Short mmCIF file of C-alpha atoms and ligand atoms in Angstrom, two decimals:
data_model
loop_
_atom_site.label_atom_id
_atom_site.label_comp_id
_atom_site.label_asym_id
_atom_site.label_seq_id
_atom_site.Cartn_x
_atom_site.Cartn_y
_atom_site.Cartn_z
CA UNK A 1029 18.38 37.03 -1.47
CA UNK A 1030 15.25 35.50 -4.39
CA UNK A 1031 12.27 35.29 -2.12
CA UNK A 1032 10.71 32.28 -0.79
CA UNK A 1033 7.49 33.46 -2.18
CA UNK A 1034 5.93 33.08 -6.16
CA UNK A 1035 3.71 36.50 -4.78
CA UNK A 1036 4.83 37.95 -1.98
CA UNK A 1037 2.02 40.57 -2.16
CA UNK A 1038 -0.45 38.31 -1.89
CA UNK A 1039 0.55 35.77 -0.25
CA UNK A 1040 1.83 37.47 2.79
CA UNK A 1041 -1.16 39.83 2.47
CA UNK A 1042 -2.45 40.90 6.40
CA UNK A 1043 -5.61 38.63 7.23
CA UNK A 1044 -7.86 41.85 7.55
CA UNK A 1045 -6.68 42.71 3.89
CA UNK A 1046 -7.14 39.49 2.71
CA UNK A 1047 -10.86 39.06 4.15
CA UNK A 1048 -11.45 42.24 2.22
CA UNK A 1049 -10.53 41.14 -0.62
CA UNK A 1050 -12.31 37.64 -0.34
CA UNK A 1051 -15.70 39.19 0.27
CA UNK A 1052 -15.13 41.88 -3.15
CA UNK A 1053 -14.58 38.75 -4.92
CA UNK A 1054 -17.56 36.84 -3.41
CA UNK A 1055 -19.33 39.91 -4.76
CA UNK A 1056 -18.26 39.69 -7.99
CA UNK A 1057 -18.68 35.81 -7.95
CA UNK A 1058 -21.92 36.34 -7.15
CA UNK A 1059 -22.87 38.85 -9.57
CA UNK A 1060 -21.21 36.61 -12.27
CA UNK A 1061 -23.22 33.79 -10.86
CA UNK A 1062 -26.37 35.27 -11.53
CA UNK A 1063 -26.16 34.75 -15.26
CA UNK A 1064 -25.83 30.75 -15.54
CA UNK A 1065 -29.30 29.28 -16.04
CA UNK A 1066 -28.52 27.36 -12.52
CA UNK A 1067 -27.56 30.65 -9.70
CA UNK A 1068 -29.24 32.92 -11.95
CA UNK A 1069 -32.88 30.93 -11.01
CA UNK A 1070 -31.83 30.00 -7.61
CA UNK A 1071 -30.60 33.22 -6.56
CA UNK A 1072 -33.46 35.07 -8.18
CA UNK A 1073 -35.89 33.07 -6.32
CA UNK A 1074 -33.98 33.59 -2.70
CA UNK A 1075 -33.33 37.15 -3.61
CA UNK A 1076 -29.65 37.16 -3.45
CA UNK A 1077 -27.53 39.57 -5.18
CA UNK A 1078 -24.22 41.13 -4.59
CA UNK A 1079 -25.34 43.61 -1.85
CA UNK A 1080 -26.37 40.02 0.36
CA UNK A 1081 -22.81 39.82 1.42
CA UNK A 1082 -21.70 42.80 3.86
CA UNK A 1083 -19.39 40.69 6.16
CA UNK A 1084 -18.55 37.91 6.05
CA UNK A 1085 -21.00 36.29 8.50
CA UNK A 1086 -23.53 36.67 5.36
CA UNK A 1087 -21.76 33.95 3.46
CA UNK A 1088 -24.04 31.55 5.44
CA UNK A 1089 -27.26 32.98 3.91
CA UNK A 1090 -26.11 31.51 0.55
CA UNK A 1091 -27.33 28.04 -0.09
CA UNK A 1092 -24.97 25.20 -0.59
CA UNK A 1093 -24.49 23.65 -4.06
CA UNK A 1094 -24.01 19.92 -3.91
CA UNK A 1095 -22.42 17.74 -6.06
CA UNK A 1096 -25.80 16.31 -7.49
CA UNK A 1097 -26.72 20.26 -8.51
CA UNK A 1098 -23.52 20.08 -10.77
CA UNK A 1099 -24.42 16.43 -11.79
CA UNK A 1100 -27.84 18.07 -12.93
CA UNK A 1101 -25.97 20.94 -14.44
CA UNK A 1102 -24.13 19.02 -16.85
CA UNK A 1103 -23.07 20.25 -18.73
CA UNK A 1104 -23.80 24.01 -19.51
CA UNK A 1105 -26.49 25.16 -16.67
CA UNK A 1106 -23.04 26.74 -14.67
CA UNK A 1107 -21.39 28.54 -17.56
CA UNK A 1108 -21.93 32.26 -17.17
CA UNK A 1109 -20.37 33.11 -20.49
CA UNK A 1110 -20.85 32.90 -23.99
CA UNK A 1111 -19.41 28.79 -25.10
CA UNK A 1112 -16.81 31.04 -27.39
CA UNK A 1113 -15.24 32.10 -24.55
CA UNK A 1114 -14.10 28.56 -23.15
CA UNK A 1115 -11.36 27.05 -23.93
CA UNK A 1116 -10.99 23.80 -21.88
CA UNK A 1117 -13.04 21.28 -20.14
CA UNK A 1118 -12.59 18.70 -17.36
CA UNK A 1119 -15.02 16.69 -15.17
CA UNK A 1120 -14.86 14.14 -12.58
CA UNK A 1121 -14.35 10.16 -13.28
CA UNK A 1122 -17.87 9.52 -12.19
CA UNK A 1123 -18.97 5.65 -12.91
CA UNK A 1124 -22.26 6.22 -13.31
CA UNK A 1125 -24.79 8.74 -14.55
CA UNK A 1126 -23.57 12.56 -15.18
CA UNK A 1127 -20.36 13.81 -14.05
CA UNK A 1128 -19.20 16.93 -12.58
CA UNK A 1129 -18.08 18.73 -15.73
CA UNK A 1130 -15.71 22.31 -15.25
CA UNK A 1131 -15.57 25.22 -18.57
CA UNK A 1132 -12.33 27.57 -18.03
CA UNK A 1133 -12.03 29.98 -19.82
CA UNK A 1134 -8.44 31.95 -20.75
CA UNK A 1135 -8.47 33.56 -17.32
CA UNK A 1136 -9.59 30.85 -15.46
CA UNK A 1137 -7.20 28.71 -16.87
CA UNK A 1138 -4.07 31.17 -16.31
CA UNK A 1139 -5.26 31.54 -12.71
CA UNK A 1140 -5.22 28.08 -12.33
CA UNK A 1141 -1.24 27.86 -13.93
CA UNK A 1142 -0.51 30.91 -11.46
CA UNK A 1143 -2.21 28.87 -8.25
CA UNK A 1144 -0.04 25.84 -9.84
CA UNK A 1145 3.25 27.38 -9.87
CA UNK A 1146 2.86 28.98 -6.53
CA UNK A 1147 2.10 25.60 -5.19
CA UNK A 1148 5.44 24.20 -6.28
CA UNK A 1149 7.31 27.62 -5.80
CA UNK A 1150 6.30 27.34 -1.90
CA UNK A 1151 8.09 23.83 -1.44
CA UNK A 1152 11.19 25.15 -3.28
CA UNK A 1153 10.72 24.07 -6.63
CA UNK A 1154 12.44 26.69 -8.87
CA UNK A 1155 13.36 26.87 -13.00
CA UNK A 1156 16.21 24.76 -12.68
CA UNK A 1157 14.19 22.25 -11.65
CA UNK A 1158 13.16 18.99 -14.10
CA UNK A 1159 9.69 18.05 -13.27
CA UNK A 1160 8.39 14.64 -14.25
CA UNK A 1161 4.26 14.47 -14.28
CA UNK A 1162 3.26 10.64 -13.77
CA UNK A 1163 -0.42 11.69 -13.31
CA UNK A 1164 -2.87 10.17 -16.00
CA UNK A 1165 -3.29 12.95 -18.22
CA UNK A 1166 -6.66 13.72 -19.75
CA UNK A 1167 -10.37 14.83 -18.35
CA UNK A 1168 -8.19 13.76 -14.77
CA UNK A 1169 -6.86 17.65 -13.85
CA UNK A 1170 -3.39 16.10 -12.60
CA UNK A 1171 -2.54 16.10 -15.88
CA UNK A 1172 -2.74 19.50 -17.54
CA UNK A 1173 -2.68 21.06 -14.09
CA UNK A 1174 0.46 20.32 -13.48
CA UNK A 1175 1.71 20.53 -16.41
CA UNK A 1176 0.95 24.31 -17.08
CA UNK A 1177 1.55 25.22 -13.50
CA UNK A 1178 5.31 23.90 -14.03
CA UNK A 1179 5.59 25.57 -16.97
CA UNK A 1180 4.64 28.49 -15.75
CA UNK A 1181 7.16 27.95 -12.81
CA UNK A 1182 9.65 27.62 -15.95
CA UNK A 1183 10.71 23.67 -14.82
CA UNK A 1184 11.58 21.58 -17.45
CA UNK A 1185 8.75 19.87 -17.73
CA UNK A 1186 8.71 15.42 -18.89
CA UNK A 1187 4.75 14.73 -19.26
CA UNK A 1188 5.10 10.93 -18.67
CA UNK A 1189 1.64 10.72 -18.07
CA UNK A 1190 0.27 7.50 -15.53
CA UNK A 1191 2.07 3.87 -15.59
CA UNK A 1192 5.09 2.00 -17.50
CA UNK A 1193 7.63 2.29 -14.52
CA UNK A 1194 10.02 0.84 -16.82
CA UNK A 1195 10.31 3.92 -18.86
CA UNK A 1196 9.59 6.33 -15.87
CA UNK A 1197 12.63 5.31 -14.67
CA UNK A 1198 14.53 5.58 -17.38
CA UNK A 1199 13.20 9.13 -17.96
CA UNK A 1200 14.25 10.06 -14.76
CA UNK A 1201 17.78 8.86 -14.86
CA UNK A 1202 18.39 10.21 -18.61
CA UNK A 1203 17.01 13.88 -17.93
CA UNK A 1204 17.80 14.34 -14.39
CA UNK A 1205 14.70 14.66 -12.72
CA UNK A 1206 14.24 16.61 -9.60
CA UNK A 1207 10.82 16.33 -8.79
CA UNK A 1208 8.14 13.89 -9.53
CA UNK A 1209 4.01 13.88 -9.25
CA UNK A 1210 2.44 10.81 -8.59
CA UNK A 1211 -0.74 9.71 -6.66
CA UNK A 1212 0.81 8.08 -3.55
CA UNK A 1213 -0.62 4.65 -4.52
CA UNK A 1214 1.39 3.99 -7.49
CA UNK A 1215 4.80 5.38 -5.81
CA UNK A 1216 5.42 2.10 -3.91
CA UNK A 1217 4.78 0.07 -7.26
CA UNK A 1218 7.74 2.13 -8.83
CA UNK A 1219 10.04 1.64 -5.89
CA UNK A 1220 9.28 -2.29 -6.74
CA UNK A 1221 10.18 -2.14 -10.26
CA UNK A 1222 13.43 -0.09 -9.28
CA UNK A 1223 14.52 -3.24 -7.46
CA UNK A 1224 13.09 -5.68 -9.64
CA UNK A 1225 15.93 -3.76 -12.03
CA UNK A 1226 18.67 -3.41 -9.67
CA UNK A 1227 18.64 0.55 -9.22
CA UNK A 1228 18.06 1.95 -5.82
CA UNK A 1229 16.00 5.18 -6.38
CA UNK A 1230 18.31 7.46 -3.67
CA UNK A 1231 21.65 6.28 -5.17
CA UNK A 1232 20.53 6.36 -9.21
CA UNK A 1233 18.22 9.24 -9.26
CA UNK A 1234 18.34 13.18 -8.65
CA UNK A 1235 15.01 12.89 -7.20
CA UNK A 1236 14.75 15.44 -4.35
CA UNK A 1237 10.76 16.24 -4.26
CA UNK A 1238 7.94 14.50 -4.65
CA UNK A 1239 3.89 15.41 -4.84
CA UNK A 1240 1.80 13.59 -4.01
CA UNK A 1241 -2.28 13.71 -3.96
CA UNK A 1242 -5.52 13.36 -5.09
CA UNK A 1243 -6.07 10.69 -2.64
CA UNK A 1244 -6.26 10.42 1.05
CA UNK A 1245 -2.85 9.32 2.86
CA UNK A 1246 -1.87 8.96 6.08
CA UNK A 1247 1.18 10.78 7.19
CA UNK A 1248 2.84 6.93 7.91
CA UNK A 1249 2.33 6.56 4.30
CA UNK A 1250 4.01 9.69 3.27
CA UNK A 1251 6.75 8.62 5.73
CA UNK A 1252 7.75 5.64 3.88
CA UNK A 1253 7.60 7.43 0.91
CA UNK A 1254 10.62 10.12 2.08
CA UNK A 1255 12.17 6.80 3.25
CA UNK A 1256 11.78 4.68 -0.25
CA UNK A 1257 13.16 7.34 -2.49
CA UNK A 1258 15.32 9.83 -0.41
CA UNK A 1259 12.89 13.06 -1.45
CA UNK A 1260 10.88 15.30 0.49
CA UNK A 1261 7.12 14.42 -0.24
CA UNK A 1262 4.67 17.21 -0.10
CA UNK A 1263 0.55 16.79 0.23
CA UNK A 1264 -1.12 18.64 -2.99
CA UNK A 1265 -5.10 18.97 -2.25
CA UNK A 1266 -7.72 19.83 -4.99
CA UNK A 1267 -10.80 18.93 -6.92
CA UNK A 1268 -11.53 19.29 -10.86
CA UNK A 1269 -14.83 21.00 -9.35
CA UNK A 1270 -12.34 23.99 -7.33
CA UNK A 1271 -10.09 23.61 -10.85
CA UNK A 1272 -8.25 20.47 -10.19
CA UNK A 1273 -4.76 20.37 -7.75
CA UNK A 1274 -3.30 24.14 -6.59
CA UNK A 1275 -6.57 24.28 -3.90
CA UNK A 1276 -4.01 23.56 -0.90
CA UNK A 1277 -0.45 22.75 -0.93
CA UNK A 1278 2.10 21.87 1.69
CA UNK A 1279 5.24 24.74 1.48
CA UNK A 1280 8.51 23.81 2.48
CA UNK A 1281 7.56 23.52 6.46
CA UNK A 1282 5.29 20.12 5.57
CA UNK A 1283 3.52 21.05 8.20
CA UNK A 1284 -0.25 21.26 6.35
CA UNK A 1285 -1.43 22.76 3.15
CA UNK A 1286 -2.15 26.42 2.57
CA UNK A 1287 -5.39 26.96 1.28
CA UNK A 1288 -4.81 29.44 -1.36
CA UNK A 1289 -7.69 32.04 0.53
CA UNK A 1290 -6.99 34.61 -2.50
CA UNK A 1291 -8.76 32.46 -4.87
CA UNK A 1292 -11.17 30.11 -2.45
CA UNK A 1293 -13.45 30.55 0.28
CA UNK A 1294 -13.16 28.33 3.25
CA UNK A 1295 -15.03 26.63 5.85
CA UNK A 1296 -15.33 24.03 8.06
CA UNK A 1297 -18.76 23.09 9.09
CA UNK A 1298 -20.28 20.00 10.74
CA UNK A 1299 -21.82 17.91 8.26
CA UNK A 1300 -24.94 17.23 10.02
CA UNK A 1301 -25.55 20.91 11.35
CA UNK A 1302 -23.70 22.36 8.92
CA UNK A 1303 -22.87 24.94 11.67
CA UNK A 1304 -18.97 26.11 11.57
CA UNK A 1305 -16.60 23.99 14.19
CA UNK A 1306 -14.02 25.65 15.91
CA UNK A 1307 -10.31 25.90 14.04
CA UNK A 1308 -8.66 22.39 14.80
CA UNK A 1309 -11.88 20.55 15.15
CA UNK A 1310 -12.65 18.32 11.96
CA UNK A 1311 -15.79 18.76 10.27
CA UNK A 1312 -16.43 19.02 6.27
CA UNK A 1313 -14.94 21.34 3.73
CA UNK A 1314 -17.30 24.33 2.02
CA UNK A 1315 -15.12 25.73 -0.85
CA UNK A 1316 -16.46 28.48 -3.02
CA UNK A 1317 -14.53 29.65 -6.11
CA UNK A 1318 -13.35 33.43 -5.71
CA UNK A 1319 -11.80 33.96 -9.34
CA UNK A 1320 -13.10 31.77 -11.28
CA UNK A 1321 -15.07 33.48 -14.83
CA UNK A 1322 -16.74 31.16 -16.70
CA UNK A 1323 -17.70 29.16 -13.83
CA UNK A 1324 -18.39 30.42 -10.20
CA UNK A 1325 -19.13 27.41 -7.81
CA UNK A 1326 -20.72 29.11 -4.45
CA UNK A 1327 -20.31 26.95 -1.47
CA UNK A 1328 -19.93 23.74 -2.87
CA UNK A 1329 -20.28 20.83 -0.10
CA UNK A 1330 -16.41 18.65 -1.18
CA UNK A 1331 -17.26 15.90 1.52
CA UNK A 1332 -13.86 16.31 2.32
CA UNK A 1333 -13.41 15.87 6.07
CA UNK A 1334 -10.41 17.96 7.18
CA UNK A 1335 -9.63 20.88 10.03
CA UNK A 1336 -7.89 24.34 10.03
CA UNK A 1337 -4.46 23.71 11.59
CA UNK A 1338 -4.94 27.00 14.46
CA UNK A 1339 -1.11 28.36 14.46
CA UNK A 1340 0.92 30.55 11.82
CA UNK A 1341 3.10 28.97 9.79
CA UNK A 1342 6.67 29.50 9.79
CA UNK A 1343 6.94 30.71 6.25
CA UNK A 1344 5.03 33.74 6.76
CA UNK A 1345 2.25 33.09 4.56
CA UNK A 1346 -1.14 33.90 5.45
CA UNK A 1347 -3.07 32.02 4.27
CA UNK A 1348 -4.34 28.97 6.98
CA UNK A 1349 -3.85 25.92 6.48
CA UNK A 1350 -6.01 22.44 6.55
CA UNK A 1351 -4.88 19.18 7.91
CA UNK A 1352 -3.87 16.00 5.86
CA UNK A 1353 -7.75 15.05 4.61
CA UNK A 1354 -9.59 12.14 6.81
CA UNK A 1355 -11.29 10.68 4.17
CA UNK A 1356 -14.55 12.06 2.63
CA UNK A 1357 -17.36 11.66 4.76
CA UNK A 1358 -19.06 8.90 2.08
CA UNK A 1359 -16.25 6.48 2.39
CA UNK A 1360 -16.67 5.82 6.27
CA UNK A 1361 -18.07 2.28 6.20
CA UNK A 1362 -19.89 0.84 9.42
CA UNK A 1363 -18.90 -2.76 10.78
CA UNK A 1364 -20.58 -4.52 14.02
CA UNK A 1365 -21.81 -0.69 14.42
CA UNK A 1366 -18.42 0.84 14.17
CA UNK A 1367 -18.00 3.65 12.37
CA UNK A 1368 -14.39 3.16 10.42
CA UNK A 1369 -12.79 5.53 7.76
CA UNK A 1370 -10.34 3.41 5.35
CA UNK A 1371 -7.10 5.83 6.48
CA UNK A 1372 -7.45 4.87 9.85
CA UNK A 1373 -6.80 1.09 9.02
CA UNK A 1374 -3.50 2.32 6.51
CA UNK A 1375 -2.10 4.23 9.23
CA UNK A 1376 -1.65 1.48 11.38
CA UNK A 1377 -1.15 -1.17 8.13
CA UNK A 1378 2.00 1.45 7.45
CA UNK A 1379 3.23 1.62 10.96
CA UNK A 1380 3.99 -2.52 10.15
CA UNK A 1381 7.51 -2.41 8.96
CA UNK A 1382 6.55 -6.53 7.15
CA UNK A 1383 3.96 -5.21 5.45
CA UNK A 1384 4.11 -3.16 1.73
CA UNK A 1385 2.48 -0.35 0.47
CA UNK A 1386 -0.98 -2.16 -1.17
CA UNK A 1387 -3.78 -3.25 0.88
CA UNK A 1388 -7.76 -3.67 0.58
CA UNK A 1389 -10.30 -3.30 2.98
CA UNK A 1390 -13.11 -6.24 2.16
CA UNK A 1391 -16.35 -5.94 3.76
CA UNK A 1392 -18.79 -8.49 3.20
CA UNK A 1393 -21.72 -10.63 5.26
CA UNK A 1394 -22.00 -14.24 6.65
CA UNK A 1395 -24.90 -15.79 8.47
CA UNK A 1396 -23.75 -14.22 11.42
CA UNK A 1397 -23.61 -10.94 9.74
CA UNK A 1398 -20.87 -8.18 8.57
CA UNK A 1399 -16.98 -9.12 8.10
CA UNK A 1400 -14.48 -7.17 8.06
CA UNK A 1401 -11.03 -8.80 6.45
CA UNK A 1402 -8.14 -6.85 5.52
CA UNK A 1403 -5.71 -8.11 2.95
CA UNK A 1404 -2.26 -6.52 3.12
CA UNK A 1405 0.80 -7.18 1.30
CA UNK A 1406 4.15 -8.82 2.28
CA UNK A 1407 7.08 -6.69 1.43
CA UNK A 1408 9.64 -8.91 -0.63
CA UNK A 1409 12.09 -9.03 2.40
CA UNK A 1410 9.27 -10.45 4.40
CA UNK A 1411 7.75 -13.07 2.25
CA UNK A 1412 8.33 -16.29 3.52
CA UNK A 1413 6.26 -19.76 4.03
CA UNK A 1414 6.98 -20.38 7.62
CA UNK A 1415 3.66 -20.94 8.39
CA UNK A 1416 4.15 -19.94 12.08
CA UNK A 1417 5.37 -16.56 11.34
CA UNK A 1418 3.22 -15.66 9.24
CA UNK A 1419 0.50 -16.47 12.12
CA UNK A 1420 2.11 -14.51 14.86
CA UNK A 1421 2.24 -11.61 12.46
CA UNK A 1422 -1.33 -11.95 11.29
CA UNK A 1423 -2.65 -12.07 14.93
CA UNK A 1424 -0.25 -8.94 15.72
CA UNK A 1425 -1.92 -6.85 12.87
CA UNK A 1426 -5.21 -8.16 13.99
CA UNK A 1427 -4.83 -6.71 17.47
CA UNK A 1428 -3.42 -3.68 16.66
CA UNK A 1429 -6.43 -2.92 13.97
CA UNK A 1430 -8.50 -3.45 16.94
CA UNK A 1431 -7.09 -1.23 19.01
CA UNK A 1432 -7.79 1.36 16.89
CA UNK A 1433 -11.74 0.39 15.28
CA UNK A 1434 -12.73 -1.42 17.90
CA UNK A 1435 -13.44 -4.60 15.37
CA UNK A 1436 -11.16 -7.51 15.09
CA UNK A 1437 -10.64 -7.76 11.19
CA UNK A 1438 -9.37 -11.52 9.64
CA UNK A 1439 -6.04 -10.63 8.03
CA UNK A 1440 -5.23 -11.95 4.56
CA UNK A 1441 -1.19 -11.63 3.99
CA UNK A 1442 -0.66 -11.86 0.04
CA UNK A 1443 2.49 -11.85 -1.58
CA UNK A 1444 3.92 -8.89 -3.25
CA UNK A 1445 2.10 -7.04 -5.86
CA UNK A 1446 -0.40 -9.85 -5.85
CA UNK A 1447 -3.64 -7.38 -4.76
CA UNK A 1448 -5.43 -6.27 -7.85
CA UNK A 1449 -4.66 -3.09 -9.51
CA UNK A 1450 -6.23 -0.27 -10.73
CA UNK A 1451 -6.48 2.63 -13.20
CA UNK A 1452 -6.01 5.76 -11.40
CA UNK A 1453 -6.95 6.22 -7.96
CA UNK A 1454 -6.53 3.21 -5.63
CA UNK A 1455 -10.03 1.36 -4.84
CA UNK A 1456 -9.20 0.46 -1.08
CA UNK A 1457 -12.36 -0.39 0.15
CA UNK A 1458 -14.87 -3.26 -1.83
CA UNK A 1459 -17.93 -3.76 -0.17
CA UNK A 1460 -19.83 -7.13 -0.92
CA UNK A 1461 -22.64 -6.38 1.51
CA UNK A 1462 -25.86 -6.41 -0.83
P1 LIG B 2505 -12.47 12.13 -9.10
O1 LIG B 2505 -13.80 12.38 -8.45
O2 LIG B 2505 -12.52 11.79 -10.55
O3 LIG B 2505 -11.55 11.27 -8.31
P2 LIG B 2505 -10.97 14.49 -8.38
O4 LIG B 2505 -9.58 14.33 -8.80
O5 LIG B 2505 -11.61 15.79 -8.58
O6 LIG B 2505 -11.81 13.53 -9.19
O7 LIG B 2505 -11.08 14.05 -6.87
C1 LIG B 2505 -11.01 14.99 -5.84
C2 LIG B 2505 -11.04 14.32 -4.51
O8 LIG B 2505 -9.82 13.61 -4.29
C3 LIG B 2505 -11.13 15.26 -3.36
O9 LIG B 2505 -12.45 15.67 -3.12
C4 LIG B 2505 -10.56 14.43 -2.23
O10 LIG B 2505 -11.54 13.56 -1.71
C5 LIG B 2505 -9.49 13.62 -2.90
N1 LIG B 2505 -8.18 14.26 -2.71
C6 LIG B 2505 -7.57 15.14 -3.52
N2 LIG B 2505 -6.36 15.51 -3.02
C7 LIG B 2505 -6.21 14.84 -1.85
C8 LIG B 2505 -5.20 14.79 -0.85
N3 LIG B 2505 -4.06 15.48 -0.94
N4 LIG B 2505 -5.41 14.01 0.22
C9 LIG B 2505 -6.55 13.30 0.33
N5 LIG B 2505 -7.53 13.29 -0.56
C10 LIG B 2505 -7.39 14.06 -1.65
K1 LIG B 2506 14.13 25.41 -16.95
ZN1 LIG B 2507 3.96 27.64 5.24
#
């Protein structure tokens, strides 16, 4: 029998072995650290060396990084190597002032393929597999991450890159694809232009997986997803700060995303406290890079509001495993003194079998103060102009968003694919409140 595993070593290493070997790398991360202009003045100053971490309670003496220290970093005060030995660059979309920029260098970049390939090995990917990357390639670490992390799996690999469903399709129907990567926004756009062309995508494609991430879904959403194309869909979790994707990946139990533990440090603290909650209590992520060269990021606060899933999993890796993510803890918005994160309102949006994949969350102010309104679109089937209908169903969308924030949001029902688009990453929230 070929193993279920890319590593078996590793990634069924004993939990006593594999805390071992996390705090020898924190060591080394640490001592590596030390000679970037940023740790190497920090860590001076707090006098923190290798010999600071003796178990692994000692982790909390480090200090966090944020992402403003990387912001203020950019874009050499992290690199703990001579610039010859990068090879590679990415950073983070930010709009405005500095973004979060990431060196590799060889090794850091091969680690990253490995962490790739064992992603996609777990849910069952294997070399006969054709894998079709509709990520925007680019600075954006979809790209490239996936890409060398399916070569490296030995796929036959189809870099679409993002948009043009026209020819997406028609890639996937003349080469066969298997599996496809796609931020779970854009996936119900494709679907549309399948019909729009007569093709159903269960009956004319070979599509059997699908991954999707880089932003927050709820598990309704992923759902629907199965449903629209007949493939398994599996949640892919990472950061260009932590590398890019290959942090945490579902295996073939969907039932939560490993954590790869060889390569990062977890925890799960409480963001005001930033004390450690329990396992299966939500709080926010603290990732530190464990073999990373050129650039070692110790603690880094993600925002990333998530919880360690308590039981084994089924496939006998060891690593644990961290729920679907909540949101980040900067997109909860606060409405008649609500607090509300966006996924909460798409869970229950997706539990509405008239309503499509798009929606926007629209928060703005009137003189008697915040409003809430939620536009959502109409699935072709349900588009109609009976003006009655389309009442009961507002009201019925209204009540059940209250049910679940506490505020009654107005309900805008546009037609399909009428909400505006974006490049990249949904925007689902637009906040008009000056
Ligand atoms: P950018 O800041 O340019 O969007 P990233 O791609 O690095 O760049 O964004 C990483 C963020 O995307 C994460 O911190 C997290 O908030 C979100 N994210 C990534 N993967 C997932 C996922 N599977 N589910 C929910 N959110 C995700
Ligand atoms: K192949
Ligand atoms: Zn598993």
């Amino acid at each position: 029998m070929s193993s279920i595993y890319w590593q078996e070593d590793i990634e069924t290493l004993p939990r006593p072995q594999l805390a071992e070997l996390q705090l020898k790398k924190l060591r080394e991360s640490i001592t590596r650290a030390l000679r970037s202009p940023f740790y190497g003045k920090l860590y001076r100053e707090l006098n923190i060396s290798a010999e600071s971490i003796k178990t692994y309670d000692d982790v909390r003496k480090l200090p966090i990084t944020t992402k403003d220290d990387l912001r203020a970093c950019y874009p050499f005060e992290l690199l703990t190597c001579p610039k010859d030995n990068i090879i590679r660059m990415h950073c983070t979309s930010g709009t405005t002032g500095n973004p979060a920029a990431v060196l590799y260098s060889r090794h850091d970049l091969d680690s990253w393929a490995n962490l790739m390939a064992r992603s996609m090995f777990a849910t069952g990917a294997r070399p006969a597999d054709v894998f079709q990357n509709m990520s925007g390639y680019g600075l954006f670490t979809g790209g490239l991450g996936f890409q060398y992390g399916a070569e490296r799996l030995g796929c036959l690999t189809i870099p679409a890159a993002a948009g043009n469903s026209r020819r997406q399709i028609k890639l996937m129907q003349d080469f066969g694809t298997t599996i496809a990567h796609s931020i779970p926004s854009y996936l119900g756009r494709l679907h549309a232009v399948f019909l729009e062309n007569g093709l159903d995508p269960i009956r004319d494609t070979k599509l059997e997986r699908l991954f999707i991430g880089a932003e927050p879904h709820s598990e309704e959403t992923r759902l629907r997803i199965q449903e629209m194309f007949g493939a398994k869909a599996y949640n892919s979790f990472g950061m260009t700060e932590m590398n890019g994707p290959g942090v945490a990946f579902e295996c073939s139990y969907q039932n939560g995303m490993h954590l790869w533990e060889d390569c990062y440090l977890l925890e799960i603290v409480n963001p005001d406290t930033l004390e450690p909650v329990p396992d299966g209590e939500i709080g926010e992520m603290i990732l530190t890079t464990l073999d990373r060269e050129a650039m070692p990021i110790i603690r880094y606060r993600t925002r990333d509001l998530t919880c360690i899933i308590p039981d084994e999993c089924p496939c006998g890796r060891t690593s644990r495993r961290i729920d679907r993510i909540k949101g980040r803890s900067d997109d909860m918005f606060i409405i008649k003194g609500c607090n509300v994160f966006p996924i909460q309102i798409e869970r229950v949006l997706m539990r509405i079998r008239e309503i499509g994949s798009d929606y926007l969350i629209v928060l703005d102010r009137n003189d008697e103060g915040d409003t809430l309104t939620v536009q959502a679109e109409l699935k072709s089937e349900s588009f109609t102009d009976d003006y009655k209908q389309l009442d009961a169903l507002r009201r019925r969308i209204a009540n059940d968003l209250r049910d679940e924030i506490l505020v009654t949001p107005a309900i805008q029902l546009v037609g399909p694919g009428e909400l505006p688009k974006n490049e990249g990453k949904a925007v689902r929230v637009k906040d008009l409140r000056a």
